[in-house]
Amino acid sequence: MSPTEPAKLNVVPFVSVDHMMKIVLEIGVEEVLTGLTEYLEADFRRWEIFDKTPRIASHSAEGVIELMPTSDGEVYGFKYVNGHPVNMAQGLQTVTAFGVLAEVVSGYPVLFSEMTILTALRTAAMSALAAKYLAPENAKSMAIIGNGAQSEFQALAFKAVLGVDTLRLYDIDPAATEKCAANLADSGFNIVRCTSPEEAVEGAAIITTVTADKQYATILTDNMVGAGVHINAIGGDCPGKTELHKDILLRSDIFVEYPQQTRIEGEIQQLPDDHPVTELWQVIRGEAPGRTAEGQITLFDSVGFAIEDFSALRYLRDQLERTGHYVELDMIADPDDPRDLYGMVLRAASGGAASGGAASGGD
Ligand code: NAD
């Protein structure tokens, strides 16, 4: 059955982690990243039609659990995501996620998916999209500080979308740098393993910070950031969790996804609430300037916004028919008479068919 076919709304296409890996490998990771960038750009261009709210966060000493909802009026989506820097030491992911799309007209879900891998892909694609508008022209060299789960995706998105060919890698844990370099060994990069963040940023036109630490960290100090660079700041995405020294912010033109959320979670939580920032959708639509001068420092203060997950799920849904990697979940009760939900339960107890639901699929 087609995953978008309306006749069987009681069964929901489900994309597992295994399916997601197969989809990414079958399409090709760089093609996925390019495709996601196009979906993100299309959705940022129709910014005003989306429901927008800062994500709903539940904080604890160890981390945060968040819900990220939005709708374009036809389709509703949300992501469940956590951020737990303490997890890595116990062999667990810092960030895990899953998400849902539903049709607004009935409220029925139409897609249920793993989003741990999809978040890494969409975050990288979003970074590349921002850099497409903000990075210096012909930027070929990028420093990546923090070589954990997100890092290879970031590298590959910048290669696919901007043609970055040189990576300068640094992590406080050299094993992470080795892992990142080994994973990217056959991807066509010139890879430089660095032993300090200062060495990593040397000569880099783009600096990506993608570390995980639940504190006000200073991954970059002011003297490390030269004129004309683009900073792609990914890891400061929670209250009390930042990566850049405040003085860098004061020298930069700052670009954000959704200011109401970024002021709570981004690097700019270090600044007064009226410090000027530019919304990326306005740059993408040509309604606000991006990079305008050679020595300008541009900063994408990324925190991750619900519309990006919506775009990613929309992209994924459009790949299901092509790849066939999903199963159908019997998620929605479907009594023959919509008012006879209890009768359906009784019939199941007596061995009758409970619903028209199925658990089958493309894989
Ligand atoms: P991870 O735990 O897999 O990797 C983080 C890496 O940072 C580790 O290798 C760690 O050794 C390194 N690190 C920590 N402190 C460092 C320092 N001072 N200098 C250099 N390296 C340091 O985490 P991840 O999944 O790669 O996520 C990285 C960050 O990105 C997290 O903070 C996460 O919350 C954030 N994130 C943001 C978005 C977004 O949309 N902005 C999306 C996903 C993840």
Short mmCIF file of C-alpha atoms and ligand atoms in Angstrom, two decimals:
data_model
loop_
_atom_site.label_atom_id
_atom_site.label_comp_id
_atom_site.label_asym_id
_atom_site.label_seq_id
_atom_site.Cartn_x
_atom_site.Cartn_y
_atom_site.Cartn_z
CA MET A 1 0.00 0.00 0.00
CA SER A 2 1.14 3.54 -0.64
CA PRO A 3 2.10 5.28 2.64
CA THR A 4 0.08 8.32 1.57
CA GLU A 5 -3.05 6.41 0.52
CA PRO A 6 -6.00 7.83 2.46
CA ALA A 7 -8.20 4.70 2.50
CA LYS A 8 -6.44 2.92 5.39
CA LEU A 9 -5.98 5.68 7.96
CA ASN A 10 -6.08 3.15 10.81
CA VAL A 11 -2.67 1.80 9.86
CA VAL A 12 0.27 4.13 10.15
CA PRO A 13 3.57 3.80 8.26
CA PHE A 14 6.34 3.34 10.83
CA VAL A 15 10.02 3.95 10.05
CA SER A 16 12.28 2.11 12.50
CA VAL A 17 15.97 2.80 13.10
CA ASP A 18 16.75 -0.13 10.80
CA HIS A 19 14.50 1.29 8.07
CA MET A 20 16.07 4.73 8.45
CA MET A 21 19.58 3.32 8.02
CA LYS A 22 18.46 1.45 4.89
CA ILE A 23 16.76 4.57 3.47
CA VAL A 24 19.87 6.71 4.06
CA LEU A 25 22.23 4.14 2.54
CA GLU A 26 19.95 3.38 -0.41
CA ILE A 27 19.41 7.03 -1.37
CA GLY A 28 22.95 8.04 -0.35
CA VAL A 29 23.72 10.22 2.65
CA GLU A 30 24.77 13.28 0.66
CA GLU A 31 21.66 13.07 -1.53
CA VAL A 32 19.51 12.81 1.62
CA LEU A 33 21.26 15.87 3.08
CA THR A 34 20.75 17.84 -0.13
CA GLY A 35 17.11 16.76 -0.30
CA LEU A 36 16.52 17.75 3.32
CA THR A 37 18.13 21.13 2.69
CA GLU A 38 15.67 21.71 -0.17
CA TYR A 39 12.67 20.78 1.99
CA LEU A 40 13.94 23.02 4.81
CA GLU A 41 14.44 25.92 2.43
CA ALA A 42 10.94 25.47 0.96
CA ASP A 43 9.37 25.46 4.43
CA PHE A 44 11.41 28.48 5.64
CA ARG A 45 10.11 30.34 2.58
CA ARG A 46 6.50 29.79 3.73
CA TRP A 47 7.35 30.64 7.35
CA GLU A 48 4.25 32.68 8.18
CA ILE A 49 1.78 29.85 7.59
CA PHE A 50 3.22 27.64 10.36
CA ASP A 51 2.00 27.45 13.95
CA LYS A 52 5.04 28.46 16.00
CA THR A 53 5.81 28.04 19.68
CA PRO A 54 9.05 27.60 21.64
CA ARG A 55 9.45 23.91 22.38
CA ILE A 56 7.97 22.53 25.58
CA ALA A 57 10.91 21.54 27.77
CA SER A 58 11.05 19.45 30.93
CA HIS A 59 14.42 20.02 32.61
CA SER A 60 16.20 17.80 35.13
CA ALA A 61 19.67 17.80 36.67
CA GLU A 62 20.79 15.32 34.01
CA GLY A 63 19.23 16.77 30.90
CA VAL A 64 16.08 17.82 29.15
CA ILE A 65 13.09 16.18 27.45
CA GLU A 66 11.28 18.29 24.87
CA LEU A 67 8.21 18.27 22.63
CA MET A 68 8.42 20.24 19.39
CA PRO A 69 5.06 20.77 17.65
CA THR A 70 4.04 22.71 14.54
CA SER A 71 1.49 22.66 11.71
CA ASP A 72 1.19 24.14 8.23
CA GLY A 73 -2.61 23.93 8.35
CA GLU A 74 -2.75 20.66 6.38
CA VAL A 75 -0.25 18.52 8.25
CA TYR A 76 0.62 18.58 11.96
CA GLY A 77 3.93 17.28 13.28
CA PHE A 78 5.79 16.91 16.53
CA LYS A 79 9.08 15.50 17.73
CA TYR A 80 9.93 14.03 21.12
CA VAL A 81 13.63 14.63 21.81
CA ASN A 82 15.97 14.44 24.79
CA GLY A 83 19.34 16.04 25.48
CA HIS A 84 21.42 14.27 28.14
CA PRO A 85 25.18 15.01 27.99
CA VAL A 86 25.63 12.57 30.92
CA ASN A 87 24.37 9.66 28.80
CA MET A 88 27.52 9.15 26.75
CA ALA A 89 29.56 7.97 29.76
CA GLN A 90 26.97 5.18 30.24
CA GLY A 91 27.02 4.10 26.62
CA LEU A 92 23.80 5.93 25.77
CA GLN A 93 23.12 8.60 23.14
CA THR A 94 23.14 12.27 24.22
CA VAL A 95 20.22 12.95 21.85
CA THR A 96 17.45 10.50 20.90
CA ALA A 97 14.17 11.29 19.19
CA PHE A 98 11.03 10.06 17.47
CA GLY A 99 8.30 11.95 15.66
CA VAL A 100 4.83 11.91 14.18
CA LEU A 101 3.02 13.55 11.28
CA ALA A 102 -0.78 13.73 11.26
CA GLU A 103 -3.34 15.06 8.81
CA VAL A 104 -5.06 18.13 10.21
CA VAL A 105 -8.44 17.40 8.60
CA SER A 106 -9.01 14.15 10.57
CA GLY A 107 -6.30 14.35 13.25
CA TYR A 108 -5.20 10.84 12.25
CA PRO A 109 -1.44 10.15 12.27
CA VAL A 110 0.04 9.44 8.84
CA LEU A 111 3.67 8.76 9.77
CA PHE A 112 5.52 7.57 12.87
CA SER A 113 9.31 7.54 12.73
CA GLU A 114 12.55 7.18 14.60
CA MET A 115 14.21 10.60 14.63
CA THR A 116 17.59 10.09 16.31
CA ILE A 117 19.27 9.64 12.94
CA LEU A 118 16.81 11.98 11.24
CA THR A 119 17.61 14.74 13.77
CA ALA A 120 21.33 14.47 13.03
CA LEU A 121 20.56 14.68 9.31
CA ARG A 122 18.15 17.61 9.62
CA THR A 123 20.43 19.52 12.00
CA ALA A 124 23.29 19.17 9.55
CA ALA A 125 21.09 20.13 6.60
CA MET A 126 19.84 23.18 8.52
CA SER A 127 23.42 24.22 9.28
CA ALA A 128 24.35 23.88 5.62
CA LEU A 129 21.28 25.88 4.58
CA ALA A 130 22.21 28.71 6.96
CA ALA A 131 25.80 28.62 5.73
CA LYS A 132 24.64 28.74 2.11
CA TYR A 133 23.37 32.24 2.87
CA LEU A 134 25.94 33.33 5.47
CA ALA A 135 29.33 31.67 4.92
CA PRO A 136 32.05 33.45 2.95
CA GLU A 137 31.93 32.66 -0.75
CA ASN A 138 34.01 29.62 -1.72
CA ALA A 139 34.52 28.54 1.90
CA LYS A 140 36.29 25.18 1.57
CA SER A 141 37.74 24.62 5.04
CA MET A 142 35.71 23.94 8.19
CA ALA A 143 36.78 23.37 11.80
CA ILE A 144 34.57 20.94 13.74
CA ILE A 145 34.97 21.22 17.49
CA GLY A 146 33.17 18.32 19.14
CA ASN A 147 33.50 15.09 17.14
CA GLY A 148 30.56 13.15 18.59
CA ALA A 149 27.35 11.79 17.08
CA GLN A 150 26.42 14.88 15.04
CA SER A 151 29.86 15.60 13.61
CA GLU A 152 30.05 13.40 10.48
CA PHE A 153 26.55 14.51 9.44
CA GLN A 154 27.65 18.15 9.74
CA ALA A 155 30.75 17.50 7.66
CA LEU A 156 28.84 15.70 4.90
CA ALA A 157 26.10 18.35 4.70
CA PHE A 158 28.70 21.09 4.25
CA LYS A 159 30.39 19.03 1.56
CA ALA A 160 27.15 18.25 -0.27
CA VAL A 161 25.65 21.75 -0.12
CA LEU A 162 28.70 24.06 -0.06
CA GLY A 163 31.57 21.99 -1.40
CA VAL A 164 33.61 22.05 1.83
CA ASP A 165 36.59 19.76 1.26
CA THR A 166 38.88 20.28 4.27
CA LEU A 167 38.00 19.37 7.86
CA ARG A 168 39.98 20.44 10.92
CA LEU A 169 38.78 18.17 13.73
CA TYR A 170 39.15 18.68 17.48
CA ASP A 171 37.56 16.99 20.50
CA ILE A 172 38.69 16.90 24.13
CA ASP A 173 38.58 13.13 23.65
CA PRO A 174 41.06 12.16 20.90
CA ALA A 175 39.15 8.87 20.44
CA ALA A 176 36.16 10.89 19.19
CA THR A 177 38.35 12.66 16.63
CA GLU A 178 39.77 9.30 15.50
CA LYS A 179 36.25 7.89 15.15
CA CYS A 180 35.10 10.89 13.11
CA ALA A 181 38.18 10.84 10.88
CA ALA A 182 37.86 7.08 10.30
CA ASN A 183 34.15 7.33 9.44
CA LEU A 184 34.86 10.08 6.91
CA ALA A 185 38.07 8.56 5.53
CA ASP A 186 36.47 7.54 2.23
CA SER A 187 34.28 10.62 1.81
CA GLY A 188 36.73 12.72 -0.15
CA PHE A 189 37.83 15.14 2.59
CA ASN A 190 41.27 16.40 3.41
CA ILE A 191 41.17 15.67 7.18
CA VAL A 192 43.42 17.42 9.71
CA ARG A 193 43.37 16.01 13.26
CA CYS A 194 44.04 18.87 15.69
CA THR A 195 45.26 18.75 19.28
CA SER A 196 43.74 22.06 20.43
CA PRO A 197 40.72 24.18 19.47
CA GLU A 198 43.16 26.97 18.56
CA GLU A 199 44.82 24.70 16.00
CA ALA A 200 41.42 23.60 14.66
CA VAL A 201 40.22 27.11 13.81
CA GLU A 202 43.49 28.11 12.06
CA GLY A 203 42.63 29.13 8.51
CA ALA A 204 39.07 27.73 8.71
CA ALA A 205 36.43 29.81 6.91
CA ILE A 206 33.67 28.05 8.85
CA ILE A 207 33.80 27.03 12.52
CA THR A 208 31.28 24.45 13.72
CA THR A 209 30.96 23.98 17.46
CA VAL A 210 29.02 20.83 18.31
CA THR A 211 30.01 19.85 21.83
CA ALA A 212 27.80 18.53 24.63
CA ASP A 213 28.13 19.80 28.17
CA LYS A 214 25.35 20.99 30.44
CA GLN A 215 27.00 24.24 31.45
CA TYR A 216 28.09 27.66 30.21
CA ALA A 217 31.17 26.37 28.39
CA THR A 218 33.70 28.44 26.47
CA ILE A 219 34.63 26.34 23.47
CA LEU A 220 35.65 29.45 21.52
CA THR A 221 37.21 32.54 23.07
CA ASP A 222 37.17 35.91 21.36
CA ASN A 223 40.80 35.81 20.20
CA MET A 224 40.17 32.52 18.32
CA VAL A 225 37.65 34.05 15.93
CA GLY A 226 39.16 36.01 13.05
CA ALA A 227 37.41 38.51 10.81
CA GLY A 228 35.23 37.12 8.04
CA VAL A 229 34.46 33.65 9.43
CA HIS A 230 31.08 31.98 9.71
CA ILE A 231 30.34 30.28 13.03
CA ASN A 232 27.88 27.40 13.05
CA ALA A 233 27.09 27.04 16.78
CA ILE A 234 25.11 23.85 17.37
CA GLY A 235 25.79 22.69 20.92
CA GLY A 236 24.39 25.65 22.88
CA ASP A 237 20.74 24.65 22.77
CA CYS A 238 19.42 24.67 26.32
CA PRO A 239 19.10 27.16 29.19
CA GLY A 240 22.48 27.26 30.96
CA LYS A 241 24.23 25.45 28.05
CA THR A 242 26.35 27.60 25.72
CA GLU A 243 29.63 27.27 23.81
CA LEU A 244 30.82 30.75 22.86
CA HIS A 245 32.39 33.54 24.88
CA LYS A 246 29.99 36.48 25.08
CA ASP A 247 32.51 38.82 23.40
CA ILE A 248 32.24 36.78 20.19
CA LEU A 249 28.51 37.41 20.14
CA LEU A 250 29.11 41.14 20.50
CA ARG A 251 31.36 41.12 17.38
CA SER A 252 29.02 38.96 15.26
CA ASP A 253 25.90 39.41 13.20
CA ILE A 254 23.62 36.81 14.74
CA PHE A 255 21.10 34.72 12.79
CA VAL A 256 18.50 32.55 14.47
CA GLU A 257 15.65 30.18 13.69
CA TYR A 258 12.86 31.43 15.98
CA PRO A 259 13.95 34.25 18.32
CA GLN A 260 11.37 33.45 21.01
CA GLN A 261 13.00 30.02 21.46
CA THR A 262 16.61 31.00 20.80
CA ARG A 263 16.55 33.74 23.46
CA ILE A 264 15.77 31.00 26.02
CA GLU A 265 18.13 28.31 24.70
CA GLY A 266 20.76 29.70 22.35
CA GLU A 267 24.07 31.50 22.69
CA ILE A 268 22.09 34.74 22.89
CA GLN A 269 20.76 33.77 26.32
CA GLN A 270 24.00 35.52 27.40
CA LEU A 271 22.78 38.82 25.89
CA PRO A 272 19.97 41.22 26.80
CA ASP A 273 16.59 40.35 25.27
CA ASP A 274 16.67 43.35 22.94
CA HIS A 275 20.04 42.50 21.34
CA PRO A 276 19.41 42.53 17.58
CA VAL A 277 19.19 39.20 15.75
CA THR A 278 18.03 38.34 12.24
CA GLU A 279 15.58 35.54 11.52
CA LEU A 280 16.96 33.16 8.90
CA TRP A 281 13.71 32.84 6.97
CA GLN A 282 13.94 36.55 6.18
CA VAL A 283 17.44 36.13 4.75
CA ILE A 284 16.32 33.12 2.72
CA ARG A 285 13.41 35.12 1.31
CA GLY A 286 15.70 38.07 0.50
CA GLU A 287 13.91 40.28 3.03
CA ALA A 288 16.94 40.80 5.32
CA PRO A 289 20.67 40.95 4.57
CA GLY A 290 22.91 37.97 5.28
CA ARG A 291 26.64 38.33 4.58
CA THR A 292 27.29 41.82 3.29
CA ALA A 293 30.95 42.59 4.05
CA GLU A 294 34.25 40.72 3.80
CA GLY A 295 35.34 41.05 7.43
CA GLN A 296 31.87 40.37 8.83
CA ILE A 297 31.56 37.56 11.38
CA THR A 298 28.28 35.70 10.89
CA LEU A 299 26.94 33.43 13.61
CA PHE A 300 24.18 30.87 13.15
CA ASP A 301 22.96 30.39 16.72
CA SER A 302 21.31 27.02 16.08
CA VAL A 303 19.01 25.45 18.66
CA GLY A 304 16.78 23.35 16.40
CA PHE A 305 13.19 24.40 15.72
CA ALA A 306 9.98 22.40 15.21
CA ILE A 307 9.56 23.44 11.56
CA GLU A 308 12.89 21.72 10.77
CA ASP A 309 11.59 18.41 12.13
CA PHE A 310 8.37 18.92 10.21
CA SER A 311 10.41 19.41 7.00
CA ALA A 312 12.46 16.31 7.78
CA LEU A 313 9.39 14.16 8.39
CA ARG A 314 7.78 15.56 5.23
CA TYR A 315 10.93 14.62 3.27
CA LEU A 316 10.95 11.15 4.81
CA ARG A 317 7.28 10.55 3.99
CA ASP A 318 7.98 11.39 0.37
CA GLN A 319 10.75 8.76 0.24
CA LEU A 320 8.68 5.85 1.57
CA GLU A 321 7.10 4.76 -1.67
CA ARG A 322 10.45 5.00 -3.46
CA THR A 323 12.34 2.92 -0.92
CA GLY A 324 9.64 0.71 0.61
CA HIS A 325 11.44 0.72 3.97
CA TYR A 326 8.66 0.92 6.57
CA VAL A 327 6.05 -1.26 8.23
CA GLU A 328 2.40 -0.48 8.88
CA LEU A 329 1.43 -0.21 12.53
CA ASP A 330 -2.03 -1.02 13.85
CA MET A 331 -2.06 2.25 15.81
CA ILE A 332 -5.61 3.55 15.53
CA ALA A 333 -8.68 1.69 16.76
CA ASP A 334 -11.05 1.19 13.84
CA PRO A 335 -14.47 -0.19 14.86
CA ASP A 336 -16.92 -0.76 11.98
CA ASP A 337 -19.31 1.59 13.80
CA PRO A 338 -17.20 4.54 15.07
CA ARG A 339 -19.39 4.75 18.20
CA ASP A 340 -18.95 1.07 19.04
CA LEU A 341 -15.40 1.19 20.42
CA TYR A 342 -16.34 -0.92 23.44
CA GLY A 343 -18.15 -3.45 21.27
CA MET A 344 -14.96 -3.84 19.27
CA VAL A 345 -13.05 -4.64 22.49
CA LEU A 346 -15.70 -7.23 23.47
CA ARG A 347 -15.49 -8.92 20.10
CA ALA A 348 -11.70 -9.19 20.47
CA ALA A 349 -12.20 -10.93 23.85
CA SER A 350 -14.47 -13.50 22.18
CA GLY A 351 -11.90 -14.14 19.46
CA GLY A 352 -13.47 -11.93 16.76
CA ALA A 353 -11.59 -9.46 14.61
CA ALA A 354 -10.98 -6.31 16.66
CA SER A 355 -10.27 -3.90 13.86
CA GLY A 356 -9.26 -3.67 10.28
CA GLY A 357 -5.73 -2.82 11.42
CA ALA A 358 -2.66 -4.63 10.20
CA ALA A 359 0.99 -4.89 10.97
CA SER A 360 2.64 -5.39 7.65
CA GLY A 361 4.66 -3.32 5.29
CA GLY A 362 7.25 -2.64 2.74
CA ASP A 363 10.20 -4.38 4.41
P1 NAD B 1 27.89 13.70 21.66
O1 NAD B 1 27.83 13.55 23.14
O2 NAD B 1 27.78 12.49 20.80
O3 NAD B 1 29.24 14.45 21.23
C1 NAD B 1 29.70 15.60 21.87
C2 NAD B 1 31.22 15.63 21.75
O4 NAD B 1 31.68 16.88 22.31
C3 NAD B 1 31.92 14.52 22.53
O5 NAD B 1 32.77 13.79 21.66
C4 NAD B 1 32.71 15.27 23.61
O6 NAD B 1 33.94 14.63 23.93
C5 NAD B 1 32.92 16.62 22.93
N1 NAD B 1 33.22 17.72 23.85
C6 NAD B 1 32.64 18.02 25.05
N2 NAD B 1 33.22 19.13 25.57
C7 NAD B 1 34.16 19.54 24.67
C8 NAD B 1 35.06 20.62 24.63
N3 NAD B 1 35.13 21.48 25.64
N4 NAD B 1 35.88 20.75 23.56
C9 NAD B 1 35.83 19.86 22.53
N5 NAD B 1 34.98 18.80 22.52
C10 NAD B 1 34.16 18.64 23.57
O7 NAD B 1 26.74 14.75 21.30
P2 NAD B 1 26.07 15.03 19.88
O8 NAD B 1 24.87 14.18 19.67
O9 NAD B 1 27.14 15.07 18.84
O10 NAD B 1 25.52 16.50 20.14
C11 NAD B 1 26.42 17.58 20.26
C12 NAD B 1 25.65 18.80 20.72
O11 NAD B 1 24.75 19.21 19.69
C13 NAD B 1 24.81 18.58 21.95
O12 NAD B 1 25.01 19.67 22.83
C14 NAD B 1 23.39 18.53 21.43
O13 NAD B 1 22.46 18.98 22.40
C15 NAD B 1 23.50 19.50 20.29
N6 NAD B 1 22.48 19.36 19.24
C16 NAD B 1 21.96 20.49 18.73
C17 NAD B 1 21.02 20.43 17.72
C18 NAD B 1 20.49 21.68 17.13
O14 NAD B 1 19.54 21.63 16.33
N7 NAD B 1 21.06 22.81 17.42
C19 NAD B 1 20.59 19.18 17.24
C20 NAD B 1 21.18 18.03 17.77
C21 NAD B 1 22.12 18.13 18.77
#
